[in-house]
mmCIF file of C-alpha atoms in Angstrom:
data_model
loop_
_atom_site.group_PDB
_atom_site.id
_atom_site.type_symbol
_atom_site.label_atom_id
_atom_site.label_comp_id
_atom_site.label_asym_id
_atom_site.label_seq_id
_atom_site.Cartn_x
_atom_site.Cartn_y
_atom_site.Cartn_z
ATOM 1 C CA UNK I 1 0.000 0.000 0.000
ATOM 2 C CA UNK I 2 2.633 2.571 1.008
ATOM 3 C CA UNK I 3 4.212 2.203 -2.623
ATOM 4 C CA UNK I 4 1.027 3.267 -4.107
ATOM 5 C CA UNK I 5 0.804 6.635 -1.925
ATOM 6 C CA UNK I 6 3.062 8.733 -3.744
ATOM 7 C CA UNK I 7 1.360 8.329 -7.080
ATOM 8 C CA UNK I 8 -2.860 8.403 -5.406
ATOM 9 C CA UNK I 9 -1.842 11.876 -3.762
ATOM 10 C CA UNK I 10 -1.533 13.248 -7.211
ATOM 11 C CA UNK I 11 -4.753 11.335 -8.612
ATOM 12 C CA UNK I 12 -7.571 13.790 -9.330
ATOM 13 C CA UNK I 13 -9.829 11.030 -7.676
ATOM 14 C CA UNK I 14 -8.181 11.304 -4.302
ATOM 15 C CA UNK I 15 -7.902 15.327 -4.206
ATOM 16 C CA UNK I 16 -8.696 16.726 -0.412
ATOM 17 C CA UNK I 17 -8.518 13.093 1.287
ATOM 18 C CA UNK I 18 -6.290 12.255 3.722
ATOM 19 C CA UNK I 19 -3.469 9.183 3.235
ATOM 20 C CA UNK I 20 -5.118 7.574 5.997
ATOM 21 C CA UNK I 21 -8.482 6.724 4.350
ATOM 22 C CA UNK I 22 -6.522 5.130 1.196
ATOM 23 C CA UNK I 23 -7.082 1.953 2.356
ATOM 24 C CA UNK I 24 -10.129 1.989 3.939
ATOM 25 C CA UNK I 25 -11.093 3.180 0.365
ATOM 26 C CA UNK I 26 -9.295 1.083 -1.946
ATOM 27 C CA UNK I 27 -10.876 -1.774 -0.035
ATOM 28 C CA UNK I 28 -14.243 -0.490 0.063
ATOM 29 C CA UNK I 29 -14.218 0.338 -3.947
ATOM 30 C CA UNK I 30 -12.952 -3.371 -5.086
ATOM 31 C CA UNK I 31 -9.370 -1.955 -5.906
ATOM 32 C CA UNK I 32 -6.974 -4.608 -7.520
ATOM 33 C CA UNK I 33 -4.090 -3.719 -9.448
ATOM 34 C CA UNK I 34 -2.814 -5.256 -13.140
ATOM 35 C CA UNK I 35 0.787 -5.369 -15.179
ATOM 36 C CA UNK I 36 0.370 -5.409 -18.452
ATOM 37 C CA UNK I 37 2.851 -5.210 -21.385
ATOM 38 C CA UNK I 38 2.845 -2.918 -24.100
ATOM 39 C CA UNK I 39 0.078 -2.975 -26.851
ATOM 40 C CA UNK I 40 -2.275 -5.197 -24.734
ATOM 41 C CA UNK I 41 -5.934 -4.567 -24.171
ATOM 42 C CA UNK I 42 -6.843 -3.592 -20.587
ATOM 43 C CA UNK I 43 -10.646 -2.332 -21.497
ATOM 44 C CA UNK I 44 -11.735 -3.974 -25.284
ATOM 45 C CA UNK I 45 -14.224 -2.193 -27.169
ATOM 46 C CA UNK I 46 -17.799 -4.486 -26.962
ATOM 47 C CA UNK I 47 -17.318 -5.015 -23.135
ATOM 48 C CA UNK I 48 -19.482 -3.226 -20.500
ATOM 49 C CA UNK I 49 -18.005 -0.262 -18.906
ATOM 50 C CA UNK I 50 -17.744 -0.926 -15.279
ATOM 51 C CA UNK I 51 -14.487 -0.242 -13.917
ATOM 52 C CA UNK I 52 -12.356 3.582 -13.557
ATOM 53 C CA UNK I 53 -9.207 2.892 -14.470
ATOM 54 C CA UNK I 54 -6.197 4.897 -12.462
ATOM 55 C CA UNK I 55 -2.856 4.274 -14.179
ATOM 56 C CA UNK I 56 -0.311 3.998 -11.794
ATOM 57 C CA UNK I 57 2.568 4.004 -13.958
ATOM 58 C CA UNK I 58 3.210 3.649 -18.167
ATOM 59 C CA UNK I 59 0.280 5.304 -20.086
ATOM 60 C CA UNK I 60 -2.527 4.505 -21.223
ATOM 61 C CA UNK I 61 -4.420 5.046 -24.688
ATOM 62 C CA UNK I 62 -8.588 5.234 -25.484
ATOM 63 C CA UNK I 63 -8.292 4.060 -29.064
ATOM 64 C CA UNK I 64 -11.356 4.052 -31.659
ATOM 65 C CA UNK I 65 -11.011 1.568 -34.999
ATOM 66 C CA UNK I 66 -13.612 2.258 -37.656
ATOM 67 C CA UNK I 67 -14.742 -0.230 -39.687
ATOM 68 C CA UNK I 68 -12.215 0.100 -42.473
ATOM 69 C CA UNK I 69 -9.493 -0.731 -39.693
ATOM 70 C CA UNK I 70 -8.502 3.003 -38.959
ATOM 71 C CA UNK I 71 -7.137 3.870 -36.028
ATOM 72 C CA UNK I 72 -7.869 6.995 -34.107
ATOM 73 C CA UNK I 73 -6.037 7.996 -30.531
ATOM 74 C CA UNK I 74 -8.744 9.640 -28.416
ATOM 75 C CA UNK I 75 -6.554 10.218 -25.710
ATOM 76 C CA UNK I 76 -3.731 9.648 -23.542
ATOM 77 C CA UNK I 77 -3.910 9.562 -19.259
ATOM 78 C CA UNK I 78 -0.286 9.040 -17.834
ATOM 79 C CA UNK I 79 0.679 8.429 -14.216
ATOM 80 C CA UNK I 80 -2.053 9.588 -11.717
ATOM 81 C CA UNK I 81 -4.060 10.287 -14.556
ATOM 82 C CA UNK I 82 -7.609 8.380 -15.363
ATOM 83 C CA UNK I 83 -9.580 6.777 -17.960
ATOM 84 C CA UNK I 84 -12.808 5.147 -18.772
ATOM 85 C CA UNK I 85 -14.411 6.848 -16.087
ATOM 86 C CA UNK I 86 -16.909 8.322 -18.265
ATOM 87 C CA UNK I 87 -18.041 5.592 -20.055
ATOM 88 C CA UNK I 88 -18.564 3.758 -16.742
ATOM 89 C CA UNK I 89 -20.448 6.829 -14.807
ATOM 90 C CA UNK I 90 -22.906 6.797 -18.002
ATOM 91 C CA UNK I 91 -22.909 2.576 -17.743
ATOM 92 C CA UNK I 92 -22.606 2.235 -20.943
ATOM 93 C CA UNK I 93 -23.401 -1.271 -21.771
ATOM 94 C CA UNK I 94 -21.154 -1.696 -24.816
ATOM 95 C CA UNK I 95 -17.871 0.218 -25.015
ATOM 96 C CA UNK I 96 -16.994 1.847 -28.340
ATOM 97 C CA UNK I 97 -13.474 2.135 -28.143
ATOM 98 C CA UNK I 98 -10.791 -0.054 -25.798
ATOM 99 C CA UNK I 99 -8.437 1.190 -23.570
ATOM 100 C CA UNK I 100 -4.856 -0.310 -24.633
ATOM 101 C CA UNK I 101 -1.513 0.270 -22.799
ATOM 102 C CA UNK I 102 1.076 2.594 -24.633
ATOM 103 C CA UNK I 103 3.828 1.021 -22.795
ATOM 104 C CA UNK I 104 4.135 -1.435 -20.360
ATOM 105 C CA UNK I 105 2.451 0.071 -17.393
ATOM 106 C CA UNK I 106 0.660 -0.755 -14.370
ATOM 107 C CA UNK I 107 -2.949 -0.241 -13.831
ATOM 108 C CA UNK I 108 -5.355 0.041 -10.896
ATOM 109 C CA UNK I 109 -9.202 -0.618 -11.634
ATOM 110 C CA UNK I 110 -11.843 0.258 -9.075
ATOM 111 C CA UNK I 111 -15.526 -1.442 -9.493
ATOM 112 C CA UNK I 112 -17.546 1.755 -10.797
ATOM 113 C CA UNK I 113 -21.077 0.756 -9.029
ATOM 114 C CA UNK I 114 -18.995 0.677 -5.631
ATOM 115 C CA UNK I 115 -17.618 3.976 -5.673
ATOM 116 C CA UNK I 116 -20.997 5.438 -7.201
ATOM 117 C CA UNK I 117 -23.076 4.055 -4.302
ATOM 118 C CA UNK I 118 -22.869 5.428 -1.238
ATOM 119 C CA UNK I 119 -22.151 2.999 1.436
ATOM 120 C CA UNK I 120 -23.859 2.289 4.620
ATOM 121 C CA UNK I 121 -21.458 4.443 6.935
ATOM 122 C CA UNK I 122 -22.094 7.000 4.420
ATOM 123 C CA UNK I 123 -18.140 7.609 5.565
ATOM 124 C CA UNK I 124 -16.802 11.459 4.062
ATOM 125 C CA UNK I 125 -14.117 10.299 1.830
ATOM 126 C CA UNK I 126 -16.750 7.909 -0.385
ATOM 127 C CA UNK I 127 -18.849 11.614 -0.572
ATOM 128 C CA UNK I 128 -15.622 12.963 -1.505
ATOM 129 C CA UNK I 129 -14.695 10.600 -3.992
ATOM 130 C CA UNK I 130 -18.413 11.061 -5.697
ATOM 131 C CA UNK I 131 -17.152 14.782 -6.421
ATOM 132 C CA UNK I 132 -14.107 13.743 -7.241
ATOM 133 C CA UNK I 133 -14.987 11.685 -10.322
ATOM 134 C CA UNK I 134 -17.823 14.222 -11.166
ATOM 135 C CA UNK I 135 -15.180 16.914 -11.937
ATOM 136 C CA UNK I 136 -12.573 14.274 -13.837
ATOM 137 C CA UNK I 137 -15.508 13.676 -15.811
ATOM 138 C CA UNK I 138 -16.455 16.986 -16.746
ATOM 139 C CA UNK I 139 -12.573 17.510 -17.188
ATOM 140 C CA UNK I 140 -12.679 14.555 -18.993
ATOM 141 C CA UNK I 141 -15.586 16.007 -21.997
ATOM 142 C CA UNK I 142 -13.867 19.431 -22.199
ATOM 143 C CA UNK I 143 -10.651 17.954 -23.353
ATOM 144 C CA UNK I 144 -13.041 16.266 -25.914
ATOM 145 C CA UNK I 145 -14.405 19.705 -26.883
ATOM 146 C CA UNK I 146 -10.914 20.639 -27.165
ATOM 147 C CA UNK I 147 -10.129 17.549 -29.648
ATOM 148 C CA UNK I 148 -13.276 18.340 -31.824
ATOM 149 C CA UNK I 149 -12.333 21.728 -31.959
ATOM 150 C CA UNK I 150 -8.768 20.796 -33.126
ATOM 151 C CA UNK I 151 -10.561 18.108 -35.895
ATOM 152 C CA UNK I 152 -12.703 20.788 -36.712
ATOM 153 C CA UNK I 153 -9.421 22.799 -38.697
ATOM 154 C CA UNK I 154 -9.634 21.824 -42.610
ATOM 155 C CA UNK I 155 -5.694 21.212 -43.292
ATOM 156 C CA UNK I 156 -3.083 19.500 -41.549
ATOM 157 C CA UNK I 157 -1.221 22.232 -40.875
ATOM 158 C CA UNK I 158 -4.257 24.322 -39.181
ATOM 159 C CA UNK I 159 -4.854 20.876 -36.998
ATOM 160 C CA UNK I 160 -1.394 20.494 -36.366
ATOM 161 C CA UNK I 161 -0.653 24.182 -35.254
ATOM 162 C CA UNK I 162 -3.673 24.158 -33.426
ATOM 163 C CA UNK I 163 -2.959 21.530 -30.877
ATOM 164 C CA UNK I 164 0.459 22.581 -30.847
ATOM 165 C CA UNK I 165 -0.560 25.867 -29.378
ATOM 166 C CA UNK I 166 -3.274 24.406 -27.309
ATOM 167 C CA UNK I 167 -0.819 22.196 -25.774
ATOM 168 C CA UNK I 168 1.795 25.590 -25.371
ATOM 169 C CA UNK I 169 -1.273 27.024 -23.550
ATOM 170 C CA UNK I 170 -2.368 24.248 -21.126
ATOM 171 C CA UNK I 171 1.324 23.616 -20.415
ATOM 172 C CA UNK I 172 2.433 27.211 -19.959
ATOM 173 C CA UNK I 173 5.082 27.453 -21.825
ATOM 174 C CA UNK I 174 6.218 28.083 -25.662
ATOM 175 C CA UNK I 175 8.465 24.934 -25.061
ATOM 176 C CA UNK I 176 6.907 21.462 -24.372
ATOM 177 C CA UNK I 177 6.879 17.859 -24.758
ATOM 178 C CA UNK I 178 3.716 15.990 -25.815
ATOM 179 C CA UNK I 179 2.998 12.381 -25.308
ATOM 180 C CA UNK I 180 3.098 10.934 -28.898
ATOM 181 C CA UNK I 181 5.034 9.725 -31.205
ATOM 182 C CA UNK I 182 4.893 10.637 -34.884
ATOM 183 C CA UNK I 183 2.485 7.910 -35.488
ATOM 184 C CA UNK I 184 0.368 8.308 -32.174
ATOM 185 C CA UNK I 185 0.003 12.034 -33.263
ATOM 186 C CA UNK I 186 -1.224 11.263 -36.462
ATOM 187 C CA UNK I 187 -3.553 9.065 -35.026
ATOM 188 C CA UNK I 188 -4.538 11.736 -32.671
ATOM 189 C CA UNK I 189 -5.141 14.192 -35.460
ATOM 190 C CA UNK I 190 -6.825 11.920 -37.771
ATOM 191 C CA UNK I 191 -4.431 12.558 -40.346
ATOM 192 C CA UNK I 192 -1.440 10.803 -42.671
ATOM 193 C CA UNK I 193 1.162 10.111 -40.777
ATOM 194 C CA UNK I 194 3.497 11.131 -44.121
ATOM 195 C CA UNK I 195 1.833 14.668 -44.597
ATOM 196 C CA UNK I 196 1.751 15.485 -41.107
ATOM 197 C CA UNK I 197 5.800 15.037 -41.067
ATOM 198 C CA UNK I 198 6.259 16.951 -44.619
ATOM 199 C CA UNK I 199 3.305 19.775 -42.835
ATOM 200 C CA UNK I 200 6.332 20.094 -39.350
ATOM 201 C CA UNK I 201 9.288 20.253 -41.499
ATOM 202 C CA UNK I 202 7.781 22.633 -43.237
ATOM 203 C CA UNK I 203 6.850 24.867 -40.461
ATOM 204 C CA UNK I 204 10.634 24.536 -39.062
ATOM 205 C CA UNK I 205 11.790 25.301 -42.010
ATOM 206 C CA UNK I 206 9.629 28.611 -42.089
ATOM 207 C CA UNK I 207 10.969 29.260 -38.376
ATOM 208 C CA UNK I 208 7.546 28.784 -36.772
ATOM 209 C CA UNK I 209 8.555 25.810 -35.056
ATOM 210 C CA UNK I 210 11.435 23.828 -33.396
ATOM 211 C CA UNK I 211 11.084 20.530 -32.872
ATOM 212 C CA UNK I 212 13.315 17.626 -31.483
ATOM 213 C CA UNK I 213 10.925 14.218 -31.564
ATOM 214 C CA UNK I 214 8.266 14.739 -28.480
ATOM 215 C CA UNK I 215 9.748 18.124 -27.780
ATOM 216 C CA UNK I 216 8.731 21.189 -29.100
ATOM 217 C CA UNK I 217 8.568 24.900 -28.964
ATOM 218 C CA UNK I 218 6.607 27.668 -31.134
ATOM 219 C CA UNK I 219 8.309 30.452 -32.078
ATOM 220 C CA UNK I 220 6.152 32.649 -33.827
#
Protein backbone atom coordinates (compact mmCIF):
# COMPACT_ATOMS: atom_id res chain seq x y z
CA UNK A 1 0.00 0.00 0.00
CA UNK A 2 2.63 2.57 1.01
CA UNK A 3 4.21 2.20 -2.62
CA UNK A 4 1.03 3.27 -4.11
CA UNK A 5 0.80 6.63 -1.92
CA UNK A 6 3.06 8.73 -3.74
CA UNK A 7 1.36 8.33 -7.08
CA UNK A 8 -2.86 8.40 -5.41
CA UNK A 9 -1.84 11.88 -3.76
CA UNK A 10 -1.53 13.25 -7.21
CA UNK A 11 -4.75 11.33 -8.61
CA UNK A 12 -7.57 13.79 -9.33
CA UNK A 13 -9.83 11.03 -7.68
CA UNK A 14 -8.18 11.30 -4.30
CA UNK A 15 -7.90 15.33 -4.21
CA UNK A 16 -8.70 16.73 -0.41
CA UNK A 17 -8.52 13.09 1.29
CA UNK A 18 -6.29 12.25 3.72
CA UNK A 19 -3.47 9.18 3.24
CA UNK A 20 -5.12 7.57 6.00
CA UNK A 21 -8.48 6.72 4.35
CA UNK A 22 -6.52 5.13 1.20
CA UNK A 23 -7.08 1.95 2.36
CA UNK A 24 -10.13 1.99 3.94
CA UNK A 25 -11.09 3.18 0.37
CA UNK A 26 -9.29 1.08 -1.95
CA UNK A 27 -10.88 -1.77 -0.04
CA UNK A 28 -14.24 -0.49 0.06
CA UNK A 29 -14.22 0.34 -3.95
CA UNK A 30 -12.95 -3.37 -5.09
CA UNK A 31 -9.37 -1.95 -5.91
CA UNK A 32 -6.97 -4.61 -7.52
CA UNK A 33 -4.09 -3.72 -9.45
CA UNK A 34 -2.81 -5.26 -13.14
CA UNK A 35 0.79 -5.37 -15.18
CA UNK A 36 0.37 -5.41 -18.45
CA UNK A 37 2.85 -5.21 -21.39
CA UNK A 38 2.84 -2.92 -24.10
CA UNK A 39 0.08 -2.98 -26.85
CA UNK A 40 -2.27 -5.20 -24.73
CA UNK A 41 -5.93 -4.57 -24.17
CA UNK A 42 -6.84 -3.59 -20.59
CA UNK A 43 -10.65 -2.33 -21.50
CA UNK A 44 -11.73 -3.97 -25.28
CA UNK A 45 -14.22 -2.19 -27.17
CA UNK A 46 -17.80 -4.49 -26.96
CA UNK A 47 -17.32 -5.02 -23.14
CA UNK A 48 -19.48 -3.23 -20.50
CA UNK A 49 -18.00 -0.26 -18.91
CA UNK A 50 -17.74 -0.93 -15.28
CA UNK A 51 -14.49 -0.24 -13.92
CA UNK A 52 -12.36 3.58 -13.56
CA UNK A 53 -9.21 2.89 -14.47
CA UNK A 54 -6.20 4.90 -12.46
CA UNK A 55 -2.86 4.27 -14.18
CA UNK A 56 -0.31 4.00 -11.79
CA UNK A 57 2.57 4.00 -13.96
CA UNK A 58 3.21 3.65 -18.17
CA UNK A 59 0.28 5.30 -20.09
CA UNK A 60 -2.53 4.50 -21.22
CA UNK A 61 -4.42 5.05 -24.69
CA UNK A 62 -8.59 5.23 -25.48
CA UNK A 63 -8.29 4.06 -29.06
CA UNK A 64 -11.36 4.05 -31.66
CA UNK A 65 -11.01 1.57 -35.00
CA UNK A 66 -13.61 2.26 -37.66
CA UNK A 67 -14.74 -0.23 -39.69
CA UNK A 68 -12.21 0.10 -42.47
CA UNK A 69 -9.49 -0.73 -39.69
CA UNK A 70 -8.50 3.00 -38.96
CA UNK A 71 -7.14 3.87 -36.03
CA UNK A 72 -7.87 6.99 -34.11
CA UNK A 73 -6.04 8.00 -30.53
CA UNK A 74 -8.74 9.64 -28.42
CA UNK A 75 -6.55 10.22 -25.71
CA UNK A 76 -3.73 9.65 -23.54
CA UNK A 77 -3.91 9.56 -19.26
CA UNK A 78 -0.29 9.04 -17.83
CA UNK A 79 0.68 8.43 -14.22
CA UNK A 80 -2.05 9.59 -11.72
CA UNK A 81 -4.06 10.29 -14.56
CA UNK A 82 -7.61 8.38 -15.36
CA UNK A 83 -9.58 6.78 -17.96
CA UNK A 84 -12.81 5.15 -18.77
CA UNK A 85 -14.41 6.85 -16.09
CA UNK A 86 -16.91 8.32 -18.26
CA UNK A 87 -18.04 5.59 -20.06
CA UNK A 88 -18.56 3.76 -16.74
CA UNK A 89 -20.45 6.83 -14.81
CA UNK A 90 -22.91 6.80 -18.00
CA UNK A 91 -22.91 2.58 -17.74
CA UNK A 92 -22.61 2.24 -20.94
CA UNK A 93 -23.40 -1.27 -21.77
CA UNK A 94 -21.15 -1.70 -24.82
CA UNK A 95 -17.87 0.22 -25.02
CA UNK A 96 -16.99 1.85 -28.34
CA UNK A 97 -13.47 2.14 -28.14
CA UNK A 98 -10.79 -0.05 -25.80
CA UNK A 99 -8.44 1.19 -23.57
CA UNK A 100 -4.86 -0.31 -24.63
CA UNK A 101 -1.51 0.27 -22.80
CA UNK A 102 1.08 2.59 -24.63
CA UNK A 103 3.83 1.02 -22.80
CA UNK A 104 4.13 -1.43 -20.36
CA UNK A 105 2.45 0.07 -17.39
CA UNK A 106 0.66 -0.75 -14.37
CA UNK A 107 -2.95 -0.24 -13.83
CA UNK A 108 -5.35 0.04 -10.90
CA UNK A 109 -9.20 -0.62 -11.63
CA UNK A 110 -11.84 0.26 -9.08
CA UNK A 111 -15.53 -1.44 -9.49
CA UNK A 112 -17.55 1.75 -10.80
CA UNK A 113 -21.08 0.76 -9.03
CA UNK A 114 -18.99 0.68 -5.63
CA UNK A 115 -17.62 3.98 -5.67
CA UNK A 116 -21.00 5.44 -7.20
CA UNK A 117 -23.08 4.06 -4.30
CA UNK A 118 -22.87 5.43 -1.24
CA UNK A 119 -22.15 3.00 1.44
CA UNK A 120 -23.86 2.29 4.62
CA UNK A 121 -21.46 4.44 6.94
CA UNK A 122 -22.09 7.00 4.42
CA UNK A 123 -18.14 7.61 5.56
CA UNK A 124 -16.80 11.46 4.06
CA UNK A 125 -14.12 10.30 1.83
CA UNK A 126 -16.75 7.91 -0.39
CA UNK A 127 -18.85 11.61 -0.57
CA UNK A 128 -15.62 12.96 -1.51
CA UNK A 129 -14.70 10.60 -3.99
CA UNK A 130 -18.41 11.06 -5.70
CA UNK A 131 -17.15 14.78 -6.42
CA UNK A 132 -14.11 13.74 -7.24
CA UNK A 133 -14.99 11.68 -10.32
CA UNK A 134 -17.82 14.22 -11.17
CA UNK A 135 -15.18 16.91 -11.94
CA UNK A 136 -12.57 14.27 -13.84
CA UNK A 137 -15.51 13.68 -15.81
CA UNK A 138 -16.45 16.99 -16.75
CA UNK A 139 -12.57 17.51 -17.19
CA UNK A 140 -12.68 14.56 -18.99
CA UNK A 141 -15.59 16.01 -22.00
CA UNK A 142 -13.87 19.43 -22.20
CA UNK A 143 -10.65 17.95 -23.35
CA UNK A 144 -13.04 16.27 -25.91
CA UNK A 145 -14.41 19.71 -26.88
CA UNK A 146 -10.91 20.64 -27.17
CA UNK A 147 -10.13 17.55 -29.65
CA UNK A 148 -13.28 18.34 -31.82
CA UNK A 149 -12.33 21.73 -31.96
CA UNK A 150 -8.77 20.80 -33.13
CA UNK A 151 -10.56 18.11 -35.90
CA UNK A 152 -12.70 20.79 -36.71
CA UNK A 153 -9.42 22.80 -38.70
CA UNK A 154 -9.63 21.82 -42.61
CA UNK A 155 -5.69 21.21 -43.29
CA UNK A 156 -3.08 19.50 -41.55
CA UNK A 157 -1.22 22.23 -40.88
CA UNK A 158 -4.26 24.32 -39.18
CA UNK A 159 -4.85 20.88 -37.00
CA UNK A 160 -1.39 20.49 -36.37
CA UNK A 161 -0.65 24.18 -35.25
CA UNK A 162 -3.67 24.16 -33.43
CA UNK A 163 -2.96 21.53 -30.88
CA UNK A 164 0.46 22.58 -30.85
CA UNK A 165 -0.56 25.87 -29.38
CA UNK A 166 -3.27 24.41 -27.31
CA UNK A 167 -0.82 22.20 -25.77
CA UNK A 168 1.79 25.59 -25.37
CA UNK A 169 -1.27 27.02 -23.55
CA UNK A 170 -2.37 24.25 -21.13
CA UNK A 171 1.32 23.62 -20.41
CA UNK A 172 2.43 27.21 -19.96
CA UNK A 173 5.08 27.45 -21.82
CA UNK A 174 6.22 28.08 -25.66
CA UNK A 175 8.46 24.93 -25.06
CA UNK A 176 6.91 21.46 -24.37
CA UNK A 177 6.88 17.86 -24.76
CA UNK A 178 3.72 15.99 -25.82
CA UNK A 179 3.00 12.38 -25.31
CA UNK A 180 3.10 10.93 -28.90
CA UNK A 181 5.03 9.72 -31.20
CA UNK A 182 4.89 10.64 -34.88
CA UNK A 183 2.49 7.91 -35.49
CA UNK A 184 0.37 8.31 -32.17
CA UNK A 185 0.00 12.03 -33.26
CA UNK A 186 -1.22 11.26 -36.46
CA UNK A 187 -3.55 9.07 -35.03
CA UNK A 188 -4.54 11.74 -32.67
CA UNK A 189 -5.14 14.19 -35.46
CA UNK A 190 -6.83 11.92 -37.77
CA UNK A 191 -4.43 12.56 -40.35
CA UNK A 192 -1.44 10.80 -42.67
CA UNK A 193 1.16 10.11 -40.78
CA UNK A 194 3.50 11.13 -44.12
CA UNK A 195 1.83 14.67 -44.60
CA UNK A 196 1.75 15.49 -41.11
CA UNK A 197 5.80 15.04 -41.07
CA UNK A 198 6.26 16.95 -44.62
CA UNK A 199 3.30 19.78 -42.83
CA UNK A 200 6.33 20.09 -39.35
CA UNK A 201 9.29 20.25 -41.50
CA UNK A 202 7.78 22.63 -43.24
CA UNK A 203 6.85 24.87 -40.46
CA UNK A 204 10.63 24.54 -39.06
CA UNK A 205 11.79 25.30 -42.01
CA UNK A 206 9.63 28.61 -42.09
CA UNK A 207 10.97 29.26 -38.38
CA UNK A 208 7.55 28.78 -36.77
CA UNK A 209 8.56 25.81 -35.06
CA UNK A 210 11.44 23.83 -33.40
CA UNK A 211 11.08 20.53 -32.87
CA UNK A 212 13.31 17.63 -31.48
CA UNK A 213 10.92 14.22 -31.56
CA UNK A 214 8.27 14.74 -28.48
CA UNK A 215 9.75 18.12 -27.78
CA UNK A 216 8.73 21.19 -29.10
CA UNK A 217 8.57 24.90 -28.96
CA UNK A 218 6.61 27.67 -31.13
CA UNK A 219 8.31 30.45 -32.08
CA UNK A 220 6.15 32.65 -33.83
Amino acid sequence: MENLVPILQICPLFSGIDREHYGSMLHCFGARTMKVKKGNVIFSEGEPATGVGIVLSGNVQTLQDDYLGNRSILSMAGPGELFCEGFSCAKVEVLPVSMVAASDSEVMILDCSRVLTICHNACEFHNRMVRNLLHSVAGSNLRLNQKIEILSKRTTREKVMSYLLSEAKLQGTDAFYIPYDRQELADFLGVERSAMSTVIGKLRSEGMIDVNRKWFRILH
